[in-house]
PDB file of C-alpha atoms in Angstrom:
ATOM      1  CA  MET G   1      15.419 201.059  67.223  1.00  0.00           C
ATOM      2  CA  THR G   2      18.353 199.447  69.017  1.00  0.00           C
ATOM      3  CA  THR G   3      20.235 201.547  71.561  1.00  0.00           C
ATOM      4  CA  PRO G   4      24.003 201.418  70.989  1.00  0.00           C
ATOM      5  CA  PRO G   5      26.379 200.654  73.885  1.00  0.00           C
ATOM      6  CA  LEU G   6      26.616 203.562  76.338  1.00  0.00           C
ATOM      7  CA  VAL G   7      29.944 205.132  77.395  1.00  0.00           C
ATOM      8  CA  LEU G   8      30.384 207.951  79.908  1.00  0.00           C
ATOM      9  CA  THR G   9      33.377 210.274  79.989  1.00  0.00           C
ATOM     10  CA  ILE G  10      34.204 212.279  83.120  1.00  0.00           C
ATOM     11  CA  ALA G  11      36.785 214.872  82.119  1.00  0.00           C
ATOM     12  CA  GLY G  12      37.597 218.469  81.245  1.00  0.00           C
ATOM     13  CA  SER G  13      36.373 220.463  78.270  1.00  0.00           C
ATOM     14  CA  ASP G  14      38.890 221.517  75.591  1.00  0.00           C
ATOM     15  CA  SER G  15      37.719 224.684  73.860  1.00  0.00           C
ATOM     16  CA  GLY G  16      40.026 223.900  70.911  1.00  0.00           C
ATOM     17  CA  GLY G  17      38.153 220.633  70.307  1.00  0.00           C
ATOM     18  CA  GLY G  18      41.195 218.345  70.053  1.00  0.00           C
ATOM     19  CA  ALA G  19      41.374 216.763  73.511  1.00  0.00           C
ATOM     20  CA  GLY G  20      39.253 216.300  76.626  1.00  0.00           C
ATOM     21  CA  ILE G  21      35.487 215.822  76.513  1.00  0.00           C
ATOM     22  CA  GLN G  22      35.376 216.884  72.863  1.00  0.00           C
ATOM     23  CA  ALA G  23      37.912 214.243  71.804  1.00  0.00           C
ATOM     24  CA  ASP G  24      36.158 211.634  73.932  1.00  0.00           C
ATOM     25  CA  LEU G  25      32.741 212.213  72.349  1.00  0.00           C
ATOM     26  CA  LYS G  26      34.173 212.296  68.812  1.00  0.00           C
ATOM     27  CA  THR G  27      35.969 208.996  69.459  1.00  0.00           C
ATOM     28  CA  MET G  28      32.805 207.397  70.818  1.00  0.00           C
ATOM     29  CA  LEU G  29      30.788 208.533  67.809  1.00  0.00           C
ATOM     30  CA  ALA G  30      33.473 207.219  65.431  1.00  0.00           C
ATOM     31  CA  LEU G  31      33.436 203.805  67.130  1.00  0.00           C
ATOM     32  CA  GLY G  32      29.671 203.396  67.175  1.00  0.00           C
ATOM     33  CA  VAL G  33      28.808 203.909  70.837  1.00  0.00           C
ATOM     34  CA  HIS G  34      26.644 206.572  72.477  1.00  0.00           C
ATOM     35  CA  GLY G  35      28.867 209.027  74.343  1.00  0.00           C
ATOM     36  CA  MET G  36      27.735 210.906  77.445  1.00  0.00           C
ATOM     37  CA  SER G  37      29.700 213.441  79.474  1.00  0.00           C
ATOM     38  CA  VAL G  38      30.262 214.725  82.976  1.00  0.00           C
ATOM     39  CA  ILE G  39      32.295 217.924  82.755  1.00  0.00           C
ATOM     40  CA  ALA G  40      34.685 218.335  85.684  1.00  0.00           C
ATOM     41  CA  ALA G  41      36.566 221.408  84.482  1.00  0.00           C
ATOM     42  CA  VAL G  42      36.529 223.953  81.678  1.00  0.00           C
ATOM     43  CA  THR G  43      39.771 224.920  79.968  1.00  0.00           C
ATOM     44  CA  ALA G  44      40.622 227.903  77.815  1.00  0.00           C
ATOM     45  CA  GLN G  45      42.809 226.035  75.365  1.00  0.00           C
ATOM     46  CA  ASN G  46      44.013 226.232  71.773  1.00  0.00           C
ATOM     47  CA  SER G  47      46.802 224.820  69.609  1.00  0.00           C
ATOM     48  CA  LEU G  48      49.383 226.812  71.572  1.00  0.00           C
ATOM     49  CA  GLY G  49      48.528 225.562  75.062  1.00  0.00           C
ATOM     50  CA  VAL G  50      46.204 225.917  78.029  1.00  0.00           C
ATOM     51  CA  GLN G  51      45.602 229.544  78.943  1.00  0.00           C
ATOM     52  CA  GLY G  52      43.554 228.747  82.032  1.00  0.00           C
ATOM     53  CA  TYR G  53      41.170 226.273  83.635  1.00  0.00           C
ATOM     54  CA  TRP G  54      38.257 226.439  86.030  1.00  0.00           C
ATOM     55  CA  GLU G  55      36.998 223.506  88.056  1.00  0.00           C
ATOM     56  CA  LEU G  56      33.283 222.927  88.381  1.00  0.00           C
ATOM     57  CA  PRO G  57      31.933 222.793  91.919  1.00  0.00           C
ATOM     58  CA  PRO G  58      31.836 219.237  93.307  1.00  0.00           C
ATOM     59  CA  GLU G  59      28.055 219.407  93.638  1.00  0.00           C
ATOM     60  CA  ALA G  60      27.787 220.148  89.896  1.00  0.00           C
ATOM     61  CA  VAL G  61      29.978 217.152  89.047  1.00  0.00           C
ATOM     62  CA  ARG G  62      28.046 214.951  91.477  1.00  0.00           C
ATOM     63  CA  ALA G  63      24.709 216.080  90.009  1.00  0.00           C
ATOM     64  CA  GLN G  64      25.858 215.246  86.465  1.00  0.00           C
ATOM     65  CA  LEU G  65      27.005 211.792  87.594  1.00  0.00           C
ATOM     66  CA  ASP G  66      23.756 211.085  89.453  1.00  0.00           C
ATOM     67  CA  SER G  67      21.733 212.370  86.518  1.00  0.00           C
ATOM     68  CA  VAL G  68      23.374 210.174  83.873  1.00  0.00           C
ATOM     69  CA  LEU G  69      23.959 207.041  85.927  1.00  0.00           C
ATOM     70  CA  GLY G  70      20.617 207.232  87.755  1.00  0.00           C
ATOM     71  CA  ASP G  71      18.536 207.309  84.588  1.00  0.00           C
ATOM     72  CA  ILE G  72      20.601 206.092  81.630  1.00  0.00           C
ATOM     73  CA  GLY G  73      23.479 204.044  83.006  1.00  0.00           C
ATOM     74  CA  ALA G  74      26.648 203.123  81.119  1.00  0.00           C
ATOM     75  CA  GLN G  75      28.417 200.026  79.830  1.00  0.00           C
ATOM     76  CA  ALA G  76      31.839 201.617  80.356  1.00  0.00           C
ATOM     77  CA  ILE G  77      33.218 204.767  81.987  1.00  0.00           C
ATOM     78  CA  LYS G  78      36.338 206.776  81.204  1.00  0.00           C
ATOM     79  CA  THR G  79      37.941 209.415  83.427  1.00  0.00           C
ATOM     80  CA  GLY G  80      40.287 212.156  82.240  1.00  0.00           C
ATOM     81  CA  MET G  81      41.133 215.575  83.691  1.00  0.00           C
ATOM     82  CA  LEU G  82      39.711 215.781  87.224  1.00  0.00           C
ATOM     83  CA  ALA G  83      41.837 218.774  88.302  1.00  0.00           C
ATOM     84  CA  SER G  84      41.550 218.774  92.100  1.00  0.00           C
ATOM     85  CA  THR G  85      41.475 216.600  95.213  1.00  0.00           C
ATOM     86  CA  VAL G  86      37.793 217.230  95.921  1.00  0.00           C
ATOM     87  CA  LEU G  87      36.770 216.346  92.345  1.00  0.00           C
ATOM     88  CA  VAL G  88      38.847 213.141  92.383  1.00  0.00           C
ATOM     89  CA  GLU G  89      37.165 212.223  95.684  1.00  0.00           C
ATOM     90  CA  THR G  90      33.689 213.048  94.328  1.00  0.00           C
ATOM     91  CA  VAL G  91      34.186 210.904  91.219  1.00  0.00           C
ATOM     92  CA  ALA G  92      35.819 208.036  93.129  1.00  0.00           C
ATOM     93  CA  GLU G  93      32.935 207.931  95.597  1.00  0.00           C
ATOM     94  CA  VAL G  94      30.412 207.457  92.787  1.00  0.00           C
ATOM     95  CA  LEU G  95      32.566 205.016  90.781  1.00  0.00           C
ATOM     96  CA  SER G  96      33.067 202.797  93.828  1.00  0.00           C
ATOM     97  CA  GLY G  97      29.397 201.866  93.414  1.00  0.00           C
ATOM     98  CA  VAL G  98      29.455 200.906  89.716  1.00  0.00           C
ATOM     99  CA  SER G  99      30.110 197.449  88.270  1.00  0.00           C
ATOM    100  CA  VAL G 100      31.090 198.374  84.691  1.00  0.00           C
ATOM    101  CA  PRO G 101      34.660 198.701  83.345  1.00  0.00           C
ATOM    102  CA  VAL G 102      36.397 201.960  84.275  1.00  0.00           C
ATOM    103  CA  VAL G 103      39.266 203.300  82.153  1.00  0.00           C
ATOM    104  CA  VAL G 104      41.365 205.854  84.055  1.00  0.00           C
ATOM    105  CA  ASP G 105      43.527 208.233  82.032  1.00  0.00           C
ATOM    106  CA  PRO G 106      45.482 209.810  84.933  1.00  0.00           C
ATOM    107  CA  VAL G 107      45.791 213.213  83.277  1.00  0.00           C
ATOM    108  CA  GLY G 108      48.520 215.251  84.946  1.00  0.00           C
ATOM    109  CA  VAL G 109      49.809 217.553  82.259  1.00  0.00           C
ATOM    110  CA  SER G 110      48.792 218.748  78.776  1.00  0.00           C
ATOM    111  CA  LYS G 111      50.597 218.081  75.493  1.00  0.00           C
ATOM    112  CA  HIS G 112      52.192 221.530  75.930  1.00  0.00           C
ATOM    113  CA  GLY G 113      53.430 220.833  79.461  1.00  0.00           C
ATOM    114  CA  ASP G 114      50.659 222.747  81.245  1.00  0.00           C
ATOM    115  CA  SER G 115      49.648 221.211  84.585  1.00  0.00           C
ATOM    116  CA  LEU G 116      46.055 219.924  84.665  1.00  0.00           C
ATOM    117  CA  LEU G 117      46.103 218.309  88.114  1.00  0.00           C
ATOM    118  CA  ALA G 118      46.799 220.042  91.415  1.00  0.00           C
ATOM    119  CA  PRO G 119      49.983 218.555  92.960  1.00  0.00           C
ATOM    120  CA  GLU G 120      48.129 217.666  96.164  1.00  0.00           C
ATOM    121  CA  ALA G 121      45.543 215.697  94.136  1.00  0.00           C
ATOM    122  CA  VAL G 122      48.117 213.125  92.934  1.00  0.00           C
ATOM    123  CA  GLU G 123      47.928 211.220  96.231  1.00  0.00           C
ATOM    124  CA  THR G 124      44.127 211.112  96.006  1.00  0.00           C
ATOM    125  CA  VAL G 125      44.294 209.708  92.472  1.00  0.00           C
ATOM    126  CA  LYS G 126      46.637 206.997  93.774  1.00  0.00           C
ATOM    127  CA  ALA G 127      44.632 206.166  96.878  1.00  0.00           C
ATOM    128  CA  ARG G 128      41.038 206.562  95.696  1.00  0.00           C
ATOM    129  CA  LEU G 129      40.800 206.382  91.890  1.00  0.00           C
ATOM    130  CA  LEU G 130      43.377 203.847  90.675  1.00  0.00           C
ATOM    131  CA  PRO G 131      42.029 200.975  92.834  1.00  0.00           C
ATOM    132  CA  LEU G 132      38.709 201.346  90.947  1.00  0.00           C
ATOM    133  CA  ALA G 133      40.298 201.151  87.481  1.00  0.00           C
ATOM    134  CA  THR G 134      39.852 198.240  85.105  1.00  0.00           C
ATOM    135  CA  VAL G 135      42.630 199.788  83.003  1.00  0.00           C
ATOM    136  CA  VAL G 136      44.875 202.764  83.757  1.00  0.00           C
ATOM    137  CA  THR G 137      46.674 204.417  80.820  1.00  0.00           C
ATOM    138  CA  PRO G 138      49.583 206.591  82.021  1.00  0.00           C
ATOM    139  CA  ASN G 139      52.221 208.048  79.748  1.00  0.00           C
ATOM    140  CA  LEU G 140      55.822 207.994  80.963  1.00  0.00           C
ATOM    141  CA  TRP G 141      55.586 211.355  82.709  1.00  0.00           C
ATOM    142  CA  GLU G 142      52.436 210.250  84.526  1.00  0.00           C
ATOM    143  CA  VAL G 143      54.103 206.959  85.523  1.00  0.00           C
ATOM    144  CA  GLU G 144      56.855 208.961  87.175  1.00  0.00           C
ATOM    145  CA  GLN G 145      54.340 211.310  88.822  1.00  0.00           C
ATOM    146  CA  LEU G 146      52.375 208.364  90.250  1.00  0.00           C
ATOM    147  CA  THR G 147      55.157 205.929  91.171  1.00  0.00           C
ATOM    148  CA  GLY G 148      58.512 207.679  91.024  1.00  0.00           C
ATOM    149  CA  VAL G 149      59.688 205.142  88.425  1.00  0.00           C
ATOM    150  CA  LYS G 150      61.554 206.839  85.567  1.00  0.00           C
ATOM    151  CA  VAL G 151      61.294 204.906  82.300  1.00  0.00           C
ATOM    152  CA  GLU G 152      64.352 205.433  80.109  1.00  0.00           C
ATOM    153  CA  GLY G 153      64.089 202.420  77.818  1.00  0.00           C
ATOM    154  CA  GLU G 154      61.830 199.537  76.850  1.00  0.00           C
ATOM    155  CA  ASP G 155      63.423 197.409  79.597  1.00  0.00           C
ATOM    156  CA  ASP G 156      61.927 199.720  82.228  1.00  0.00           C
ATOM    157  CA  LEU G 157      58.312 199.288  81.048  1.00  0.00           C
ATOM    158  CA  ARG G 158      57.573 196.174  83.109  1.00  0.00           C
ATOM    159  CA  ARG G 159      59.027 197.726  86.270  1.00  0.00           C
ATOM    160  CA  ALA G 160      56.826 200.778  85.659  1.00  0.00           C
ATOM    161  CA  ALA G 161      53.764 198.592  85.075  1.00  0.00           C
ATOM    162  CA  ASP G 162      54.362 196.644  88.289  1.00  0.00           C
ATOM    163  CA  ALA G 163      54.654 199.898  90.239  1.00  0.00           C
ATOM    164  CA  VAL G 164      51.358 201.135  88.755  1.00  0.00           C
ATOM    165  CA  LEU G 165      49.620 197.789  89.398  1.00  0.00           C
ATOM    166  CA  ALA G 166      50.711 198.016  93.041  1.00  0.00           C
ATOM    167  CA  LEU G 167      48.344 201.003  93.313  1.00  0.00           C
ATOM    168  CA  GLY G 168      45.365 198.730  92.645  1.00  0.00           C
ATOM    169  CA  PRO G 169      44.128 198.788  89.028  1.00  0.00           C
ATOM    170  CA  LYS G 170      43.393 195.457  87.305  1.00  0.00           C
ATOM    171  CA  TRP G 171      45.420 196.295  84.184  1.00  0.00           C
ATOM    172  CA  ALA G 172      48.131 198.875  83.425  1.00  0.00           C
ATOM    173  CA  LEU G 173      48.826 200.158  79.924  1.00  0.00           C
ATOM    174  CA  ILE G 174      52.186 201.929  79.988  1.00  0.00           C
ATOM    175  CA  LYS G 175      52.441 204.147  76.916  1.00  0.00           C
ATOM    176  CA  GLY G 176      56.006 204.206  75.629  1.00  0.00           C
ATOM    177  CA  GLY G 177      55.487 206.686  72.816  1.00  0.00           C
ATOM    178  CA  HIS G 178      57.998 209.143  74.242  1.00  0.00           C
ATOM    179  CA  LEU G 179      60.837 206.599  74.234  1.00  0.00           C
ATOM    180  CA  PRO G 180      63.448 206.743  71.457  1.00  0.00           C
ATOM    181  CA  GLY G 181      63.099 204.210  68.657  1.00  0.00           C
ATOM    182  CA  GLU G 182      59.980 202.307  67.682  1.00  0.00           C
ATOM    183  CA  PRO G 183      57.147 203.142  70.098  1.00  0.00           C
ATOM    184  CA  VAL G 184      56.121 200.245  72.349  1.00  0.00           C
ATOM    185  CA  ASP G 185      53.179 200.144  74.772  1.00  0.00           C
ATOM    186  CA  LEU G 186      53.042 197.480  77.479  1.00  0.00           C
ATOM    187  CA  LEU G 187      49.718 196.113  78.775  1.00  0.00           C
ATOM    188  CA  THR G 188      49.763 193.768  81.758  1.00  0.00           C
ATOM    189  CA  ASP G 189      47.626 192.595  84.655  1.00  0.00           C
ATOM    190  CA  GLY G 190      50.728 191.292  86.428  1.00  0.00           C
ATOM    191  CA  THR G 191      50.424 187.861  84.785  1.00  0.00           C
ATOM    192  CA  ALA G 192      49.569 188.211  81.097  1.00  0.00           C
ATOM    193  CA  GLU G 193      51.724 190.624  79.126  1.00  0.00           C
ATOM    194  CA  HIS G 194      50.954 192.209  75.757  1.00  0.00           C
ATOM    195  CA  ARG G 195      53.243 194.536  73.821  1.00  0.00           C
ATOM    196  CA  PHE G 196      51.872 196.794  71.114  1.00  0.00           C
ATOM    197  CA  THR G 197      54.168 198.366  68.566  1.00  0.00           C
ATOM    198  CA  ALA G 198      53.341 200.851  65.844  1.00  0.00           C
ATOM    199  CA  GLU G 199      55.472 202.706  63.364  1.00  0.00           C
ATOM    200  CA  ARG G 200      56.546 206.153  64.515  1.00  0.00           C
ATOM    201  CA  LEU G 201      54.612 208.640  62.423  1.00  0.00           C
ATOM    202  CA  ASP G 202      56.318 211.851  61.346  1.00  0.00           C
ATOM    203  CA  ASN G 203      53.448 214.089  62.382  1.00  0.00           C
ATOM    204  CA  ARG G 204      53.584 216.663  65.149  1.00  0.00           C
ATOM    205  CA  HIS G 205      49.795 217.093  65.186  1.00  0.00           C
ATOM    206  CA  THR G 206      49.094 214.740  68.094  1.00  0.00           C
ATOM    207  CA  HIS G 207      46.938 216.827  70.433  1.00  0.00           C
ATOM    208  CA  GLY G 208      44.371 214.629  72.192  1.00  0.00           C
ATOM    209  CA  THR G 209      46.204 211.318  71.756  1.00  0.00           C
ATOM    210  CA  GLY G 210      45.845 210.163  75.363  1.00  0.00           C
ATOM    211  CA  CYS G 211      42.178 211.157  75.710  1.00  0.00           C
ATOM    212  CA  THR G 212      41.352 209.516  72.404  1.00  0.00           C
ATOM    213  CA  LEU G 213      43.121 206.237  73.207  1.00  0.00           C
ATOM    214  CA  ALA G 214      41.453 205.900  76.636  1.00  0.00           C
ATOM    215  CA  SER G 215      38.035 206.687  75.155  1.00  0.00           C
ATOM    216  CA  ALA G 216      38.588 204.148  72.394  1.00  0.00           C
ATOM    217  CA  ILE G 217      39.479 201.483  74.979  1.00  0.00           C
ATOM    218  CA  ALA G 218      36.298 202.301  76.936  1.00  0.00           C
ATOM    219  CA  SER G 219      34.256 202.167  73.721  1.00  0.00           C
ATOM    220  CA  TYR G 220      35.572 198.736  72.745  1.00  0.00           C
ATOM    221  CA  LEU G 221      34.996 197.435  76.295  1.00  0.00           C
ATOM    222  CA  ALA G 222      31.383 198.625  76.013  1.00  0.00           C
ATOM    223  CA  LEU G 223      31.160 196.803  72.675  1.00  0.00           C
ATOM    224  CA  GLY G 224      32.063 193.564  74.471  1.00  0.00           C
ATOM    225  CA  GLU G 225      35.811 193.199  73.931  1.00  0.00           C
ATOM    226  CA  ASP G 226      38.079 191.919  76.690  1.00  0.00           C
ATOM    227  CA  VAL G 227      40.855 194.262  77.868  1.00  0.00           C
ATOM    228  CA  PRO G 228      43.639 193.048  75.517  1.00  0.00           C
ATOM    229  CA  GLY G 229      41.203 193.063  72.572  1.00  0.00           C
ATOM    230  CA  ALA G 230      39.931 196.538  73.425  1.00  0.00           C
ATOM    231  CA  VAL G 231      43.455 197.918  73.708  1.00  0.00           C
ATOM    232  CA  ARG G 232      44.525 196.278  70.442  1.00  0.00           C
ATOM    233  CA  GLN G 233      41.615 197.807  68.509  1.00  0.00           C
ATOM    234  CA  ALA G 234      41.993 201.155  70.256  1.00  0.00           C
ATOM    235  CA  LYS G 235      45.672 201.189  69.247  1.00  0.00           C
ATOM    236  CA  ASP G 236      44.698 200.610  65.600  1.00  0.00           C
ATOM    237  CA  TYR G 237      42.227 203.489  65.815  1.00  0.00           C
ATOM    238  CA  ILE G 238      44.657 205.948  67.439  1.00  0.00           C
ATOM    239  CA  THR G 239      47.451 205.054  64.995  1.00  0.00           C
ATOM    240  CA  GLY G 240      45.162 206.007  62.098  1.00  0.00           C
ATOM    241  CA  ALA G 241      44.038 209.139  63.919  1.00  0.00           C
ATOM    242  CA  ILE G 242      47.651 210.247  64.489  1.00  0.00           C
ATOM    243  CA  ALA G 243      48.485 209.563  60.831  1.00  0.00           C
ATOM    244  CA  GLY G 244      45.574 211.852  59.915  1.00  0.00           C
ATOM    245  CA  GLY G 245      46.457 214.608  62.406  1.00  0.00           C
ATOM    246  CA  PHE G 246      46.100 218.031  60.817  1.00  0.00           C
ATOM    247  CA  PRO G 247      47.391 221.575  61.383  1.00  0.00           C
ATOM    248  CA  LEU G 248      45.182 223.895  63.418  1.00  0.00           C
ATOM    249  CA  GLY G 249      46.070 227.428  64.535  1.00  0.00           C
ATOM    250  CA  ASP G 250      49.732 228.204  65.097  1.00  0.00           C
ATOM    251  CA  GLY G 251      50.701 225.262  67.314  1.00  0.00           C
ATOM    252  CA  ILE G 252      50.060 221.533  67.686  1.00  0.00           C
ATOM    253  CA  GLY G 253      47.028 220.311  65.757  1.00  0.00           C
ATOM    254  CA  PRO G 254      44.704 217.481  66.777  1.00  0.00           C
ATOM    255  CA  VAL G 255      44.539 213.853  65.736  1.00  0.00           C
ATOM    256  CA  ASP G 256      41.776 213.117  63.207  1.00  0.00           C
ATOM    257  CA  HIS G 257      38.947 211.362  65.005  1.00  0.00           C
ATOM    258  CA  SER G 258      37.037 210.762  61.793  1.00  0.00           C
ATOM    259  CA  TRP G 259      39.920 209.397  59.719  1.00  0.00           C
ATOM    260  CA  ARG G 260      37.981 206.232  58.870  1.00  0.00           C
ATOM    261  CA  TRP G 261      35.170 208.299  57.332  1.00  0.00           C
ATOM    262  CA  ARG G 262      37.503 210.577  55.384  1.00  0.00           C
TER     263      ARG G 262
END
């Protein structure tokens, strides 16, 4: 038996199953890699929003990291909701010793506008986590939270990317989905520049989009793609998943992680 590529997600649990660790593992399964998880926080969450969250103790997060990386290892790592300063520091300390690609989804707020990162932890993400990132995948709100740059049109994307790159990641993927008009994402390492467009889909069931995209990028990196290739394929996957998004509960439903099977 051949072992598939190994991808580790370090993130929060979403009890509604549409985002977070649950979305990450579904994405990894759909793309043919073996997903593993380090749970940093537990949310009480459904289609209407986040009703509460509880961080795990740093020693529990550290033990999960040591357990997985010490025995199994990983070909790529993705980080999502890390919640607090001490958890960001704990994860950054471990990741500073790994040599595989790291995809950082700098989760600051949920789809419903609920805060998932303590305000005082933003500086730690900037100082400790982003310099370790192979790719960082902020949306426009997260760009502003991290850099102060407000993106109001496609012309602002490069300025936003340069501000993010100044914090130390190798590549920045600025997600322009919240801009008016046709959505454009900009990927750059400061030299090469790639723009990804997709049609705007008339579907409000988009819960888990950011987690899913970052996990797909990590999965394709583990499968041997370079960064632009991984992002291109991940974009194709998330576009199909958004198109297949379905209603759930009374609020915003999730993207369909298994759209290719259905």
